[in-house]
Amino acid sequence: MDAFIATAEKKVLVEIVKLSQKRGMKGNKGDWKQFLNIYDKKFGASLSDPGKRSNDVLTAYLKTFDKEDDLKVLAKVVQCHSNRQAVDQLLKTFPENESPEQSLVRSTLEHPQYPLDYSFPSHEQDWVVSKRGKKSKAMISNGMVAVDCEMVLCEDGSEALVKVCVVDENLQVKLDELVNPRKKVADYRTEITGVSASDLDRVTCTLADIQKRLKKLLSGETILVGHSLCNDLQALKIDHARVIDTAYIFKYSDGPIFRKPSLNNLCKSVLGYEVRKPGSPHNCLDDACAAMKLVLAKIKREIGDIIPPVQEDVREVNMAKLLLHRIPITVPSEELHNAIPGNYTIEVKQPSVKAQGDKYSAFAIFKNPQEADQAYEKVQGNKEKDSSGRPQKLISFKLSKGVLTDLYLRKMAQDDSCAQVSSKRALEVEENSGVHKKQKTDQNIEEEMVADLSQCCDHLKEIERLKQEQQKVSEQCCDHLKEIEGLKQQLKNKEFEISTLNKIVSKYQGGKKKGK
C-alpha cells in the first residue's frame, strides 16, 4: 500500500482522498479536514480541496490510516486502479487492424462495468493469474474457448465450484468435469445446477486440478468467452485478461448500458432458440456452447450490438409462477415445498458470486395460472404489496427440523388496480428478482448517474444551438467553449469513476458485515 501511494499519480491520490471524505473515513489524525488542521498550521482546513494540495500532503494523509478495515478498503480501491492501468496497457498491445475477435475483447475491456465486475482478489493464495506472452501485435492469438460453471452454496456462506464445461470454436468439448467443493454444502441448488450430493460422492477432481487444465487451454493468449464471465472467473479463481463477455457486447434497444440481457433472452433474440425451458436446471455445456455461438454470430456480422427487448407473453408465463423471496440462506431449497401447497417445481434464482447476501429468492412454477392463484389464496399470511403494487404475503412455516422461519410470497401478475404497470416491467422483475438488495441500490445509483449525464448532454446541446445562432462569435470564444466542453467531459468521466469506486467499497463493506 505504502509503495503504491508513494508512486501514484496525483489524480489517483486525489480520487482516493475524496472517496475517504465521502465515506466518512478517519485515520489516526481524524478525517481529512481534521488532519489538515494538524498537519498544516498555515492554511489548515481552509484549503480543503484535495486537488489543490500537493502529493506530499495527500500521501501523508493516506498514511494515517492504520486500521485493518480501512486498509482493506483502500487496498480495494488501489486494486481497481491497478486493473484500469492493466487494461490500458493491454489495449495498447492490440494491432491497428484489429481482428473481429480482438475488437470484441476491446468492447469488453472498455465497458463501464468492467473495472467493477472484474476487480478480483487475484493476489490471494488460491488464485491463478494467466501470464501474457511476449508476442508481437501481429501475432496475438484469435483462438477462443467458452466456459460455464455451476456453484453450490456452502455452510460458511460462500459459493464453491461443482461443475465446469469448456468448448472450443467448433463447439467441441475440451473440459466437462464435476468438482469436489471440499467444503460442507448447505444447498446444492439442484433445481439450477442439476447436481446433487450423490453426484459428488466419488468425485476427486479439485479446484486446483481444474485451474491447471484451464491454464493449459488459455496458454498462448487464448481468448476466454462466457456470459457474465466475471462470475465464472470468480468461482474458478482465475484472473485472465483477454475475455469476451456476452453480457457486455449486446444491449437492449430500450435500456441503459448497465442492464445486462440474460443468456436465455440473448439466445431467443439472436439465435432464435431458448437455452432452457422455465423450471429446467442449467446445463453447463449448453450455456458454454450458447455463449460461443453468440460470439461467432457477432464475428460473422450476422447481428449488431443492439437487440430488441424480448417480446413474450409475460402475463401468461408469469401468472403461472409465485415468487418466494427474502428466504434465509440457511433454508435449503428442498424445504420450500413445506411453505406453500400444491404441485409445482422450485427454481432457485442464483445470485452472482460477487453479490452474495444472507437471503435468496426462488420461483414456484405451476402448470397453469389457476393453480398458482389457488395456492397463493390458500397460504395464510400478512397481506402486503411490494413497491410495484404486486400482492404478496409474509408467511411462516416449519422446517423439517422443527425450526420456524418466514419469507415473502408474491404474485407475479398485477392486481386489476395495478394493471397500468407494463409487461416490460414484469419481465424486468422476472430477470432481476433474486438479486441482492445491494445490487438494487447500485443500480439506482447508476440510473441517477445516467440521468445526470443525460441532463448534461441536454445542456451541451443547448450550448451548441446558441453557438450556431451566434455566428459572429470570435475564434477565441469558440476555443473557450471547446475547452469548457472538454472539461465537462472530463468531469463526467471522473464522476463515473468515483461512482464505480463507491460501489466497490459498498460491496466490500457489505461482505464484511456478512462475515460478522
Short mmCIF file of C-alpha atoms in Angstrom, two decimals:
data_model
loop_
_atom_site.label_atom_id
_atom_site.label_comp_id
_atom_site.label_asym_id
_atom_site.label_seq_id
_atom_site.Cartn_x
_atom_site.Cartn_y
_atom_site.Cartn_z
CA MET A 1 0.00 0.00 0.00
CA ASP A 2 2.74 2.49 1.01
CA ALA A 3 4.68 1.70 -2.16
CA PHE A 4 1.62 2.40 -4.31
CA ILE A 5 0.82 5.66 -2.50
CA ALA A 6 4.42 6.84 -2.86
CA THR A 7 4.43 6.33 -6.64
CA ALA A 8 0.78 7.04 -7.53
CA GLU A 9 -0.19 9.92 -9.79
CA LYS A 10 -1.77 12.93 -8.15
CA LYS A 11 -5.17 12.37 -9.81
CA VAL A 12 -5.30 8.90 -8.23
CA LEU A 13 -4.40 10.22 -4.78
CA VAL A 14 -7.00 12.98 -5.09
CA GLU A 15 -9.64 10.42 -6.03
CA ILE A 16 -8.84 8.21 -3.02
CA VAL A 17 -8.91 11.18 -0.63
CA LYS A 18 -12.28 12.32 -1.99
CA LEU A 19 -13.60 8.81 -1.59
CA SER A 20 -12.43 8.72 2.05
CA GLN A 21 -14.25 12.02 2.61
CA LYS A 22 -17.45 10.69 1.10
CA ARG A 23 -17.25 7.50 3.18
CA GLY A 24 -16.54 9.47 6.38
CA MET A 25 -13.28 7.57 6.95
CA LYS A 26 -10.86 8.67 9.68
CA GLY A 27 -7.18 7.94 10.16
CA ASN A 28 -5.19 8.26 13.38
CA LYS A 29 -5.29 12.06 12.92
CA GLY A 30 -9.00 12.26 12.20
CA ASP A 31 -10.78 12.93 8.92
CA TRP A 32 -9.36 14.98 6.04
CA LYS A 33 -10.14 18.42 7.49
CA GLN A 34 -9.03 17.44 10.99
CA PHE A 35 -5.79 16.14 9.52
CA LEU A 36 -5.19 19.42 7.65
CA ASN A 37 -5.65 21.48 10.83
CA ILE A 38 -2.94 19.38 12.48
CA TYR A 39 -0.60 18.94 9.52
CA ASP A 40 -0.76 22.43 8.00
CA LYS A 41 -0.66 25.17 10.63
CA LYS A 42 -0.67 27.92 7.99
CA PHE A 43 -3.75 27.12 5.91
CA GLY A 44 -5.35 24.28 7.85
CA ALA A 45 -8.75 23.15 6.58
CA SER A 46 -9.34 26.47 4.78
CA LEU A 47 -7.70 24.87 1.71
CA SER A 48 -9.56 21.55 1.82
CA ASP A 49 -9.85 20.83 -1.91
CA PRO A 50 -7.63 17.73 -2.37
CA GLY A 51 -6.96 18.79 -5.96
CA LYS A 52 -5.19 21.92 -4.70
CA ARG A 53 -2.95 20.05 -2.30
CA SER A 54 0.49 18.65 -3.06
CA ASN A 55 1.31 14.98 -3.38
CA ASP A 56 3.20 15.16 -0.08
CA VAL A 57 0.09 16.30 1.82
CA LEU A 58 -2.16 13.75 0.14
CA THR A 59 0.34 10.95 0.81
CA ALA A 60 0.80 11.97 4.44
CA TYR A 61 -2.97 11.86 4.98
CA LEU A 62 -3.43 8.43 3.41
CA LYS A 63 -0.62 7.05 5.57
CA THR A 64 -2.60 7.93 8.70
CA PHE A 65 -4.95 5.02 8.06
CA ASP A 66 -3.78 2.08 10.15
CA LYS A 67 -6.98 0.18 10.98
CA GLU A 68 -7.26 -3.16 9.20
CA ASP A 69 -10.75 -2.45 7.83
CA ASP A 70 -9.71 0.94 6.41
CA LEU A 71 -6.59 -0.54 4.86
CA LYS A 72 -8.67 -3.24 3.17
CA VAL A 73 -10.99 -0.61 1.70
CA LEU A 74 -8.04 1.42 0.40
CA ALA A 75 -6.44 -1.76 -0.95
CA LYS A 76 -9.62 -2.50 -2.90
CA VAL A 77 -9.57 0.99 -4.41
CA VAL A 78 -5.90 0.64 -5.27
CA GLN A 79 -6.63 -2.71 -6.90
CA CYS A 80 -9.31 -1.13 -9.07
CA HIS A 81 -6.84 1.49 -10.27
CA SER A 82 -4.28 -1.21 -10.96
CA ASN A 83 -6.87 -3.08 -13.01
CA ARG A 84 -7.56 0.04 -15.03
CA GLN A 85 -3.87 0.53 -15.72
CA ALA A 86 -3.50 -3.12 -16.73
CA VAL A 87 -6.43 -2.76 -19.14
CA ASP A 88 -4.90 0.38 -20.64
CA GLN A 89 -1.62 -1.44 -21.14
CA LEU A 90 -3.36 -4.43 -22.69
CA LEU A 91 -5.30 -2.26 -25.13
CA LYS A 92 -2.04 -0.70 -26.30
CA THR A 93 -0.83 -4.12 -27.45
CA PHE A 94 -3.72 -4.50 -29.87
CA PRO A 95 -2.76 -4.14 -33.54
CA GLU A 96 -4.08 -1.20 -35.55
CA ASN A 97 -6.05 -3.53 -37.80
CA GLU A 98 -7.92 -5.45 -35.14
CA SER A 99 -9.47 -8.80 -35.89
CA PRO A 100 -13.18 -9.18 -35.05
CA GLU A 101 -12.19 -11.30 -32.04
CA GLN A 102 -9.81 -8.63 -30.73
CA SER A 103 -12.45 -5.97 -31.30
CA LEU A 104 -14.88 -7.87 -29.04
CA VAL A 105 -12.18 -8.17 -26.37
CA ARG A 106 -11.73 -4.40 -26.59
CA SER A 107 -15.50 -3.87 -26.27
CA THR A 108 -15.50 -5.96 -23.10
CA LEU A 109 -12.49 -4.21 -21.55
CA GLU A 110 -13.88 -0.76 -22.33
CA HIS A 111 -17.35 -1.47 -20.90
CA PRO A 112 -18.09 0.89 -17.94
CA GLN A 113 -18.88 -2.06 -15.66
CA TYR A 114 -15.63 -3.91 -16.37
CA PRO A 115 -13.47 -2.30 -13.61
CA LEU A 116 -16.13 -3.18 -11.04
CA ASP A 117 -17.15 -6.67 -12.17
CA TYR A 118 -13.63 -7.87 -12.95
CA SER A 119 -11.93 -6.50 -9.83
CA PHE A 120 -10.65 -9.81 -8.46
CA PRO A 121 -8.58 -10.50 -5.30
CA SER A 122 -6.05 -12.24 -7.54
CA HIS A 123 -3.23 -11.56 -5.06
CA GLU A 124 -4.71 -14.16 -2.69
CA GLN A 125 -3.10 -17.56 -2.32
CA ASP A 126 -5.55 -19.80 -4.21
CA TRP A 127 -5.79 -17.57 -7.28
CA VAL A 128 -4.15 -18.18 -10.64
CA VAL A 129 -3.21 -15.27 -12.92
CA SER A 130 -2.67 -16.21 -16.55
CA LYS A 131 0.57 -14.76 -17.89
CA ARG A 132 0.62 -12.76 -21.06
CA GLY A 133 3.10 -13.83 -23.67
CA LYS A 134 5.67 -11.65 -25.41
CA LYS A 135 4.22 -11.98 -28.88
CA SER A 136 4.22 -9.05 -31.28
CA LYS A 137 0.97 -7.26 -32.05
CA ALA A 138 0.70 -9.09 -35.34
CA MET A 139 0.93 -12.48 -33.63
CA ILE A 140 -1.75 -12.01 -30.97
CA SER A 141 -3.95 -15.11 -30.88
CA ASN A 142 -7.54 -15.10 -32.09
CA GLY A 143 -8.20 -18.56 -30.64
CA MET A 144 -11.21 -18.80 -28.33
CA VAL A 145 -12.72 -21.16 -25.78
CA ALA A 146 -16.01 -20.67 -23.89
CA VAL A 147 -16.61 -21.62 -20.26
CA ASP A 148 -19.57 -22.01 -17.93
CA CYS A 149 -19.65 -23.09 -14.29
CA GLU A 150 -22.12 -24.21 -11.66
CA MET A 151 -21.75 -23.33 -8.00
CA VAL A 152 -23.29 -24.55 -4.74
CA LEU A 153 -23.95 -22.65 -1.54
CA CYS A 154 -21.69 -23.70 1.34
CA GLU A 155 -22.40 -23.58 5.05
CA ASP A 156 -19.92 -20.73 5.56
CA GLY A 157 -21.99 -18.58 3.19
CA SER A 158 -19.52 -18.78 0.31
CA GLU A 159 -20.06 -20.43 -3.07
CA ALA A 160 -17.97 -23.31 -4.40
CA LEU A 161 -17.42 -24.69 -7.87
CA VAL A 162 -19.04 -28.08 -8.56
CA LYS A 163 -19.09 -28.28 -12.34
CA VAL A 164 -17.24 -26.68 -15.25
CA CYS A 165 -17.55 -27.07 -19.03
CA VAL A 166 -15.32 -25.65 -21.76
CA VAL A 167 -15.85 -25.78 -25.54
CA ASP A 168 -13.76 -24.51 -28.43
CA GLU A 169 -14.79 -22.54 -31.53
CA ASN A 170 -16.03 -25.73 -33.18
CA LEU A 171 -18.19 -26.46 -30.10
CA GLN A 172 -16.00 -29.45 -29.35
CA VAL A 173 -15.90 -30.28 -25.63
CA LYS A 174 -12.48 -29.55 -24.12
CA LEU A 175 -13.47 -29.92 -20.47
CA ASP A 176 -16.56 -31.34 -18.75
CA GLU A 177 -15.93 -32.13 -15.09
CA LEU A 178 -17.66 -32.36 -11.74
CA VAL A 179 -15.63 -30.76 -8.96
CA ASN A 180 -15.43 -31.70 -5.28
CA PRO A 181 -16.07 -28.43 -3.36
CA ARG A 182 -14.06 -29.67 -0.34
CA LYS A 183 -16.50 -27.80 1.91
CA LYS A 184 -19.72 -28.58 3.74
CA VAL A 185 -22.58 -27.74 1.38
CA ALA A 186 -25.72 -26.03 2.67
CA ASP A 187 -27.64 -26.10 -0.62
CA TYR A 188 -26.76 -27.94 -3.83
CA ARG A 189 -29.31 -25.83 -5.74
CA THR A 190 -30.15 -28.94 -7.72
CA GLU A 191 -33.03 -27.17 -9.46
CA ILE A 192 -30.43 -24.85 -11.02
CA THR A 193 -27.16 -26.78 -11.08
CA GLY A 194 -28.58 -30.20 -11.88
CA VAL A 195 -26.05 -31.51 -9.34
CA SER A 196 -26.99 -33.46 -6.20
CA ALA A 197 -24.95 -34.72 -3.25
CA SER A 198 -24.89 -38.25 -4.68
CA ASP A 199 -23.33 -36.95 -7.92
CA LEU A 200 -20.26 -35.86 -5.98
CA ASP A 201 -19.81 -38.99 -3.83
CA ARG A 202 -16.80 -40.34 -5.73
CA VAL A 203 -15.57 -37.12 -7.32
CA THR A 204 -11.91 -36.42 -6.57
CA CYS A 205 -11.31 -33.55 -9.01
CA THR A 206 -10.49 -30.33 -7.15
CA LEU A 207 -10.46 -26.64 -7.99
CA ALA A 208 -6.65 -26.78 -8.26
CA ASP A 209 -6.94 -29.58 -10.84
CA ILE A 210 -9.36 -27.50 -12.92
CA GLN A 211 -7.09 -24.47 -12.69
CA LYS A 212 -4.15 -26.48 -14.07
CA ARG A 213 -6.17 -27.77 -17.00
CA LEU A 214 -7.63 -24.37 -17.80
CA LYS A 215 -4.20 -22.77 -17.60
CA LYS A 216 -3.08 -25.04 -20.46
CA LEU A 217 -6.18 -24.22 -22.50
CA LEU A 218 -5.56 -20.50 -22.01
CA SER A 219 -1.88 -20.56 -22.94
CA GLY A 220 -0.82 -18.51 -25.93
CA GLU A 221 -3.17 -15.67 -25.01
CA THR A 222 -6.30 -17.62 -25.89
CA ILE A 223 -9.49 -15.55 -25.58
CA LEU A 224 -11.92 -16.76 -22.92
CA VAL A 225 -15.64 -16.37 -23.72
CA GLY A 226 -18.61 -16.52 -21.36
CA HIS A 227 -21.83 -14.86 -20.25
CA SER A 228 -21.31 -12.71 -17.13
CA LEU A 229 -17.91 -14.33 -17.24
CA CYS A 230 -16.73 -12.48 -14.14
CA ASN A 231 -18.86 -14.84 -12.02
CA ASP A 232 -17.25 -17.91 -13.58
CA LEU A 233 -13.73 -16.49 -13.14
CA GLN A 234 -14.54 -15.69 -9.51
CA ALA A 235 -15.63 -19.29 -8.93
CA LEU A 236 -12.59 -20.65 -10.80
CA LYS A 237 -10.28 -18.18 -9.02
CA ILE A 238 -8.61 -17.37 -12.32
CA ASP A 239 -7.67 -13.87 -13.47
CA HIS A 240 -7.45 -13.84 -17.28
CA ALA A 241 -7.10 -10.59 -19.21
CA ARG A 242 -8.28 -11.48 -22.72
CA VAL A 243 -12.01 -12.06 -22.31
CA ILE A 244 -15.24 -11.59 -24.25
CA ASP A 245 -18.31 -11.19 -22.05
CA THR A 246 -21.55 -11.68 -24.00
CA ALA A 247 -23.41 -9.73 -21.30
CA TYR A 248 -21.31 -6.69 -22.34
CA ILE A 249 -21.24 -6.87 -26.13
CA PHE A 250 -25.02 -6.80 -26.55
CA LYS A 251 -27.52 -4.36 -25.13
CA TYR A 252 -31.25 -3.80 -25.24
CA SER A 253 -32.59 -1.18 -27.64
CA ASP A 254 -34.68 0.39 -24.89
CA GLY A 255 -32.47 0.06 -21.81
CA PRO A 256 -29.45 1.67 -20.11
CA ILE A 257 -25.98 0.23 -20.72
CA PHE A 258 -25.81 -1.41 -17.29
CA ARG A 259 -28.95 -3.50 -17.91
CA LYS A 260 -27.44 -6.80 -18.98
CA PRO A 261 -29.52 -9.21 -21.06
CA SER A 262 -29.80 -12.75 -19.73
CA LEU A 263 -28.25 -15.59 -21.73
CA ASN A 264 -31.68 -17.09 -22.37
CA ASN A 265 -33.05 -13.80 -23.70
CA LEU A 266 -29.99 -13.29 -25.89
CA CYS A 267 -30.40 -16.72 -27.42
CA LYS A 268 -34.10 -16.09 -28.09
CA SER A 269 -33.39 -12.71 -29.69
CA VAL A 270 -30.18 -13.54 -31.55
CA LEU A 271 -30.08 -17.30 -32.17
CA GLY A 272 -33.81 -17.97 -32.23
CA TYR A 273 -33.97 -20.62 -29.52
CA GLU A 274 -34.17 -20.95 -25.73
CA VAL A 275 -31.23 -22.34 -23.80
CA ARG A 276 -33.64 -23.86 -21.31
CA LYS A 277 -37.34 -24.04 -20.56
CA PRO A 278 -38.73 -22.50 -17.35
CA GLY A 279 -38.12 -24.81 -14.40
CA SER A 280 -35.36 -26.77 -16.14
CA PRO A 281 -31.91 -26.91 -14.48
CA HIS A 282 -28.92 -25.19 -16.04
CA ASN A 283 -26.69 -27.21 -18.33
CA CYS A 284 -23.07 -26.07 -18.27
CA LEU A 285 -22.36 -27.46 -21.68
CA ASP A 286 -25.40 -25.83 -23.28
CA ASP A 287 -24.57 -22.46 -21.72
CA ALA A 288 -20.92 -22.57 -22.82
CA CYS A 289 -21.98 -23.50 -26.38
CA ALA A 290 -24.59 -20.73 -26.40
CA ALA A 291 -22.01 -18.10 -25.41
CA MET A 292 -19.65 -19.28 -28.14
CA LYS A 293 -22.45 -19.29 -30.75
CA LEU A 294 -23.33 -15.70 -29.84
CA VAL A 295 -19.73 -14.59 -30.32
CA LEU A 296 -19.37 -16.48 -33.60
CA ALA A 297 -22.59 -14.87 -34.91
CA LYS A 298 -21.20 -11.48 -33.91
CA ILE A 299 -17.86 -12.14 -35.62
CA LYS A 300 -19.60 -13.21 -38.83
CA ARG A 301 -21.52 -9.91 -38.65
CA GLU A 302 -24.84 -11.73 -38.66
CA ILE A 303 -26.07 -9.44 -35.87
CA GLY A 304 -25.44 -5.97 -34.48
CA ASP A 305 -24.87 -4.65 -30.96
CA ILE A 306 -28.49 -3.74 -30.29
CA ILE A 307 -31.08 -6.41 -29.63
CA PRO A 308 -34.83 -5.82 -29.33
CA PRO A 309 -36.49 -6.36 -25.95
CA VAL A 310 -37.72 -9.93 -25.67
CA GLN A 311 -41.38 -9.99 -26.59
CA GLU A 312 -43.14 -12.84 -24.88
CA ASP A 313 -46.48 -13.43 -23.25
CA VAL A 314 -45.33 -12.15 -19.89
CA ARG A 315 -48.80 -12.28 -18.38
CA GLU A 316 -49.33 -15.96 -19.25
CA VAL A 317 -45.80 -17.05 -18.28
CA ASN A 318 -45.60 -15.07 -15.05
CA MET A 319 -49.10 -15.82 -13.79
CA ALA A 320 -48.13 -19.50 -13.56
CA LYS A 321 -45.41 -18.54 -11.06
CA LEU A 322 -45.20 -17.41 -7.46
CA LEU A 323 -42.07 -15.68 -6.22
CA LEU A 324 -40.62 -16.69 -2.87
CA HIS A 325 -38.13 -14.06 -1.74
CA ARG A 326 -36.14 -12.93 1.27
CA ILE A 327 -35.52 -16.60 2.03
CA PRO A 328 -32.76 -17.09 4.66
CA ILE A 329 -29.77 -18.87 3.10
CA THR A 330 -29.95 -21.34 5.99
CA VAL A 331 -33.18 -22.72 4.46
CA PRO A 332 -32.38 -25.42 1.85
CA SER A 333 -34.41 -25.07 -1.35
CA GLU A 334 -35.84 -28.58 -0.80
CA GLU A 335 -37.64 -27.25 2.31
CA LEU A 336 -39.54 -24.63 0.30
CA HIS A 337 -42.16 -27.24 -0.61
CA ASN A 338 -43.26 -27.01 3.05
CA ALA A 339 -44.11 -23.33 2.60
CA ILE A 340 -46.97 -23.49 0.09
CA PRO A 341 -49.41 -26.22 -1.01
CA GLY A 342 -49.82 -27.64 -4.49
CA ASN A 343 -47.93 -29.43 -7.24
CA TYR A 344 -45.07 -27.29 -8.54
CA THR A 345 -41.33 -27.17 -9.16
CA ILE A 346 -38.88 -24.87 -7.42
CA GLU A 347 -36.45 -22.80 -9.48
CA VAL A 348 -33.88 -21.02 -7.32
CA LYS A 349 -32.73 -17.64 -8.58
CA GLN A 350 -28.96 -17.94 -8.34
CA PRO A 351 -27.22 -14.71 -7.26
CA SER A 352 -23.86 -13.73 -8.73
CA VAL A 353 -20.76 -14.84 -6.85
CA LYS A 354 -19.80 -11.27 -6.04
CA ALA A 355 -23.23 -10.30 -4.72
CA GLN A 356 -23.79 -12.88 -2.00
CA GLY A 357 -26.11 -11.98 0.87
CA ASP A 358 -27.98 -13.68 3.70
CA LYS A 359 -31.16 -14.07 1.61
CA TYR A 360 -32.07 -15.66 -1.70
CA SER A 361 -35.14 -16.00 -3.94
CA ALA A 362 -36.91 -18.76 -5.85
CA PHE A 363 -39.85 -19.33 -8.19
CA ALA A 364 -42.61 -21.84 -7.54
CA ILE A 365 -43.63 -22.82 -11.08
CA PHE A 366 -47.11 -24.32 -11.51
CA LYS A 367 -48.70 -25.97 -14.54
CA ASN A 368 -51.04 -23.04 -15.13
CA PRO A 369 -52.02 -19.65 -13.67
CA GLN A 370 -55.13 -21.08 -12.00
CA GLU A 371 -53.11 -23.48 -9.82
CA ALA A 372 -50.70 -20.70 -8.87
CA ASP A 373 -53.56 -18.42 -7.87
CA GLN A 374 -55.25 -21.16 -5.81
CA ALA A 375 -52.03 -21.94 -3.96
CA TYR A 376 -51.49 -18.24 -3.17
CA GLU A 377 -55.02 -17.88 -1.78
CA LYS A 378 -54.65 -20.97 0.45
CA VAL A 379 -51.50 -19.73 2.15
CA GLN A 380 -52.05 -17.90 5.42
CA GLY A 381 -50.02 -14.75 5.97
CA ASN A 382 -49.97 -10.99 6.36
CA LYS A 383 -51.13 -9.42 3.10
CA GLU A 384 -48.94 -6.66 1.71
CA LYS A 385 -47.91 -5.12 -1.60
CA ASP A 386 -44.43 -4.64 -2.95
CA SER A 387 -43.08 -1.37 -4.38
CA SER A 388 -44.61 -2.18 -7.80
CA GLY A 389 -48.05 -2.88 -6.37
CA ARG A 390 -47.93 -6.67 -6.67
CA PRO A 391 -49.73 -8.57 -3.89
CA GLN A 392 -47.52 -10.51 -1.51
CA LYS A 393 -47.77 -12.23 1.87
CA LEU A 394 -45.35 -12.59 4.74
CA ILE A 395 -45.67 -16.28 5.62
CA SER A 396 -44.20 -18.50 8.33
CA PHE A 397 -43.63 -22.24 8.13
CA LYS A 398 -41.76 -25.01 9.94
CA LEU A 399 -38.66 -26.69 8.58
CA SER A 400 -38.21 -30.45 8.87
CA LYS A 401 -36.09 -29.85 11.98
CA GLY A 402 -38.98 -28.04 13.64
CA VAL A 403 -37.45 -24.58 13.33
CA LEU A 404 -39.88 -21.78 12.41
CA THR A 405 -38.84 -19.45 9.59
CA ASP A 406 -40.50 -16.88 7.37
CA LEU A 407 -40.32 -15.49 3.86
CA TYR A 408 -42.33 -13.41 1.40
CA LEU A 409 -44.62 -14.99 -1.19
CA ARG A 410 -45.54 -12.78 -4.12
CA LYS A 411 -47.74 -12.99 -7.18
CA MET A 412 -46.01 -12.28 -10.46
CA ALA A 413 -49.19 -10.83 -12.05
CA GLN A 414 -50.65 -7.46 -11.11
CA ASP A 415 -53.91 -6.74 -9.37
CA ASP A 416 -56.56 -5.07 -11.53
CA SER A 417 -55.76 -1.83 -9.72
CA CYS A 418 -52.16 -2.17 -10.90
CA ALA A 419 -52.97 -3.03 -14.50
CA GLN A 420 -51.16 0.06 -15.72
CA VAL A 421 -47.81 -1.47 -14.78
CA SER A 422 -46.34 -2.52 -18.10
CA SER A 423 -45.47 -6.05 -19.15
CA LYS A 424 -41.96 -4.77 -19.77
CA ARG A 425 -41.68 -4.01 -16.05
CA ALA A 426 -42.95 -7.51 -15.25
CA LEU A 427 -40.27 -9.00 -17.45
CA GLU A 428 -37.57 -6.92 -15.76
CA VAL A 429 -38.75 -8.13 -12.36
CA GLU A 430 -38.52 -11.74 -13.55
CA GLU A 431 -34.97 -11.17 -14.80
CA ASN A 432 -33.81 -9.30 -11.71
CA SER A 433 -35.66 -11.00 -8.85
CA GLY A 434 -33.28 -12.75 -6.52
CA VAL A 435 -30.60 -10.11 -6.98
CA HIS A 436 -29.11 -8.93 -3.72
CA LYS A 437 -30.61 -5.73 -2.30
CA LYS A 438 -27.22 -4.06 -2.52
CA GLN A 439 -27.20 -4.64 -6.28
CA LYS A 440 -30.57 -2.87 -6.47
CA THR A 441 -29.03 0.09 -4.64
CA ASP A 442 -26.10 0.12 -7.04
CA GLN A 443 -28.48 0.06 -9.99
CA ASN A 444 -30.40 3.03 -8.57
CA ILE A 445 -27.14 4.93 -8.21
CA GLU A 446 -26.23 4.16 -11.81
CA GLU A 447 -29.70 5.20 -13.04
CA GLU A 448 -29.36 8.52 -11.22
CA MET A 449 -25.91 8.98 -12.70
CA VAL A 450 -27.19 8.25 -16.23
CA ALA A 451 -29.99 10.75 -15.69
CA ASP A 452 -27.44 13.37 -14.60
CA LEU A 453 -25.28 12.66 -17.63
CA SER A 454 -28.33 12.92 -19.87
CA GLN A 455 -29.12 16.29 -18.38
CA CYS A 456 -25.54 17.40 -19.01
CA CYS A 457 -25.92 16.29 -22.63
CA ASP A 458 -29.06 18.44 -22.93
CA HIS A 459 -27.07 21.43 -21.67
CA LEU A 460 -24.35 20.76 -24.21
CA LYS A 461 -26.93 20.61 -26.99
CA GLU A 462 -28.32 23.96 -25.84
CA ILE A 463 -24.83 25.45 -25.87
CA GLU A 464 -24.32 24.13 -29.39
CA ARG A 465 -27.59 25.71 -30.51
CA LEU A 466 -26.56 29.06 -29.09
CA LYS A 467 -23.19 28.76 -30.80
CA GLN A 468 -24.90 28.32 -34.16
CA GLU A 469 -27.05 31.42 -33.58
CA GLN A 470 -24.01 33.43 -32.58
CA GLN A 471 -22.24 33.24 -35.95
CA LYS A 472 -20.13 36.32 -35.26
CA VAL A 473 -18.53 34.90 -32.11
CA SER A 474 -14.75 35.24 -32.29
CA GLU A 475 -12.40 32.28 -32.70
CA GLN A 476 -11.10 32.88 -29.20
CA CYS A 477 -14.58 32.43 -27.69
CA CYS A 478 -15.08 29.24 -29.72
CA ASP A 479 -11.83 27.88 -28.34
CA HIS A 480 -13.04 28.66 -24.82
CA LEU A 481 -16.33 26.85 -25.45
CA LYS A 482 -14.50 23.80 -26.75
CA GLU A 483 -12.28 23.85 -23.67
CA ILE A 484 -15.37 24.04 -21.43
CA GLU A 485 -16.93 21.09 -23.22
CA GLY A 486 -13.73 19.12 -22.83
CA LEU A 487 -13.63 19.90 -19.11
CA LYS A 488 -17.26 18.85 -18.77
CA GLN A 489 -16.50 15.55 -20.43
CA GLN A 490 -13.55 15.03 -18.07
CA LEU A 491 -15.82 15.84 -15.13
CA LYS A 492 -18.42 13.31 -16.27
CA ASN A 493 -15.73 10.65 -16.63
CA LYS A 494 -14.38 11.46 -13.18
CA GLU A 495 -17.86 11.27 -11.62
CA PHE A 496 -18.37 7.85 -13.17
CA GLU A 497 -15.01 6.62 -11.85
CA ILE A 498 -15.83 7.86 -8.34
CA SER A 499 -19.25 6.17 -8.55
CA THR A 500 -17.58 2.91 -9.55
CA LEU A 501 -15.15 3.15 -6.63
CA ASN A 502 -18.06 3.83 -4.24
CA LYS A 503 -19.79 0.66 -5.42
CA ILE A 504 -16.62 -1.38 -4.90
CA VAL A 505 -16.30 -0.06 -1.35
CA SER A 506 -20.00 -0.68 -0.65
CA LYS A 507 -19.72 -4.26 -1.90
CA TYR A 508 -16.68 -4.82 0.28
CA GLN A 509 -18.39 -3.39 3.36
CA GLY A 510 -21.48 -5.49 2.62
CA GLY A 511 -19.29 -8.59 2.52
CA LYS A 512 -17.59 -7.55 5.74
CA LYS A 513 -20.93 -7.18 7.55
CA LYS A 514 -21.94 -10.61 6.33
CA GLY A 515 -18.73 -12.10 7.66
CA LYS A 516 -19.56 -10.72 11.09
#
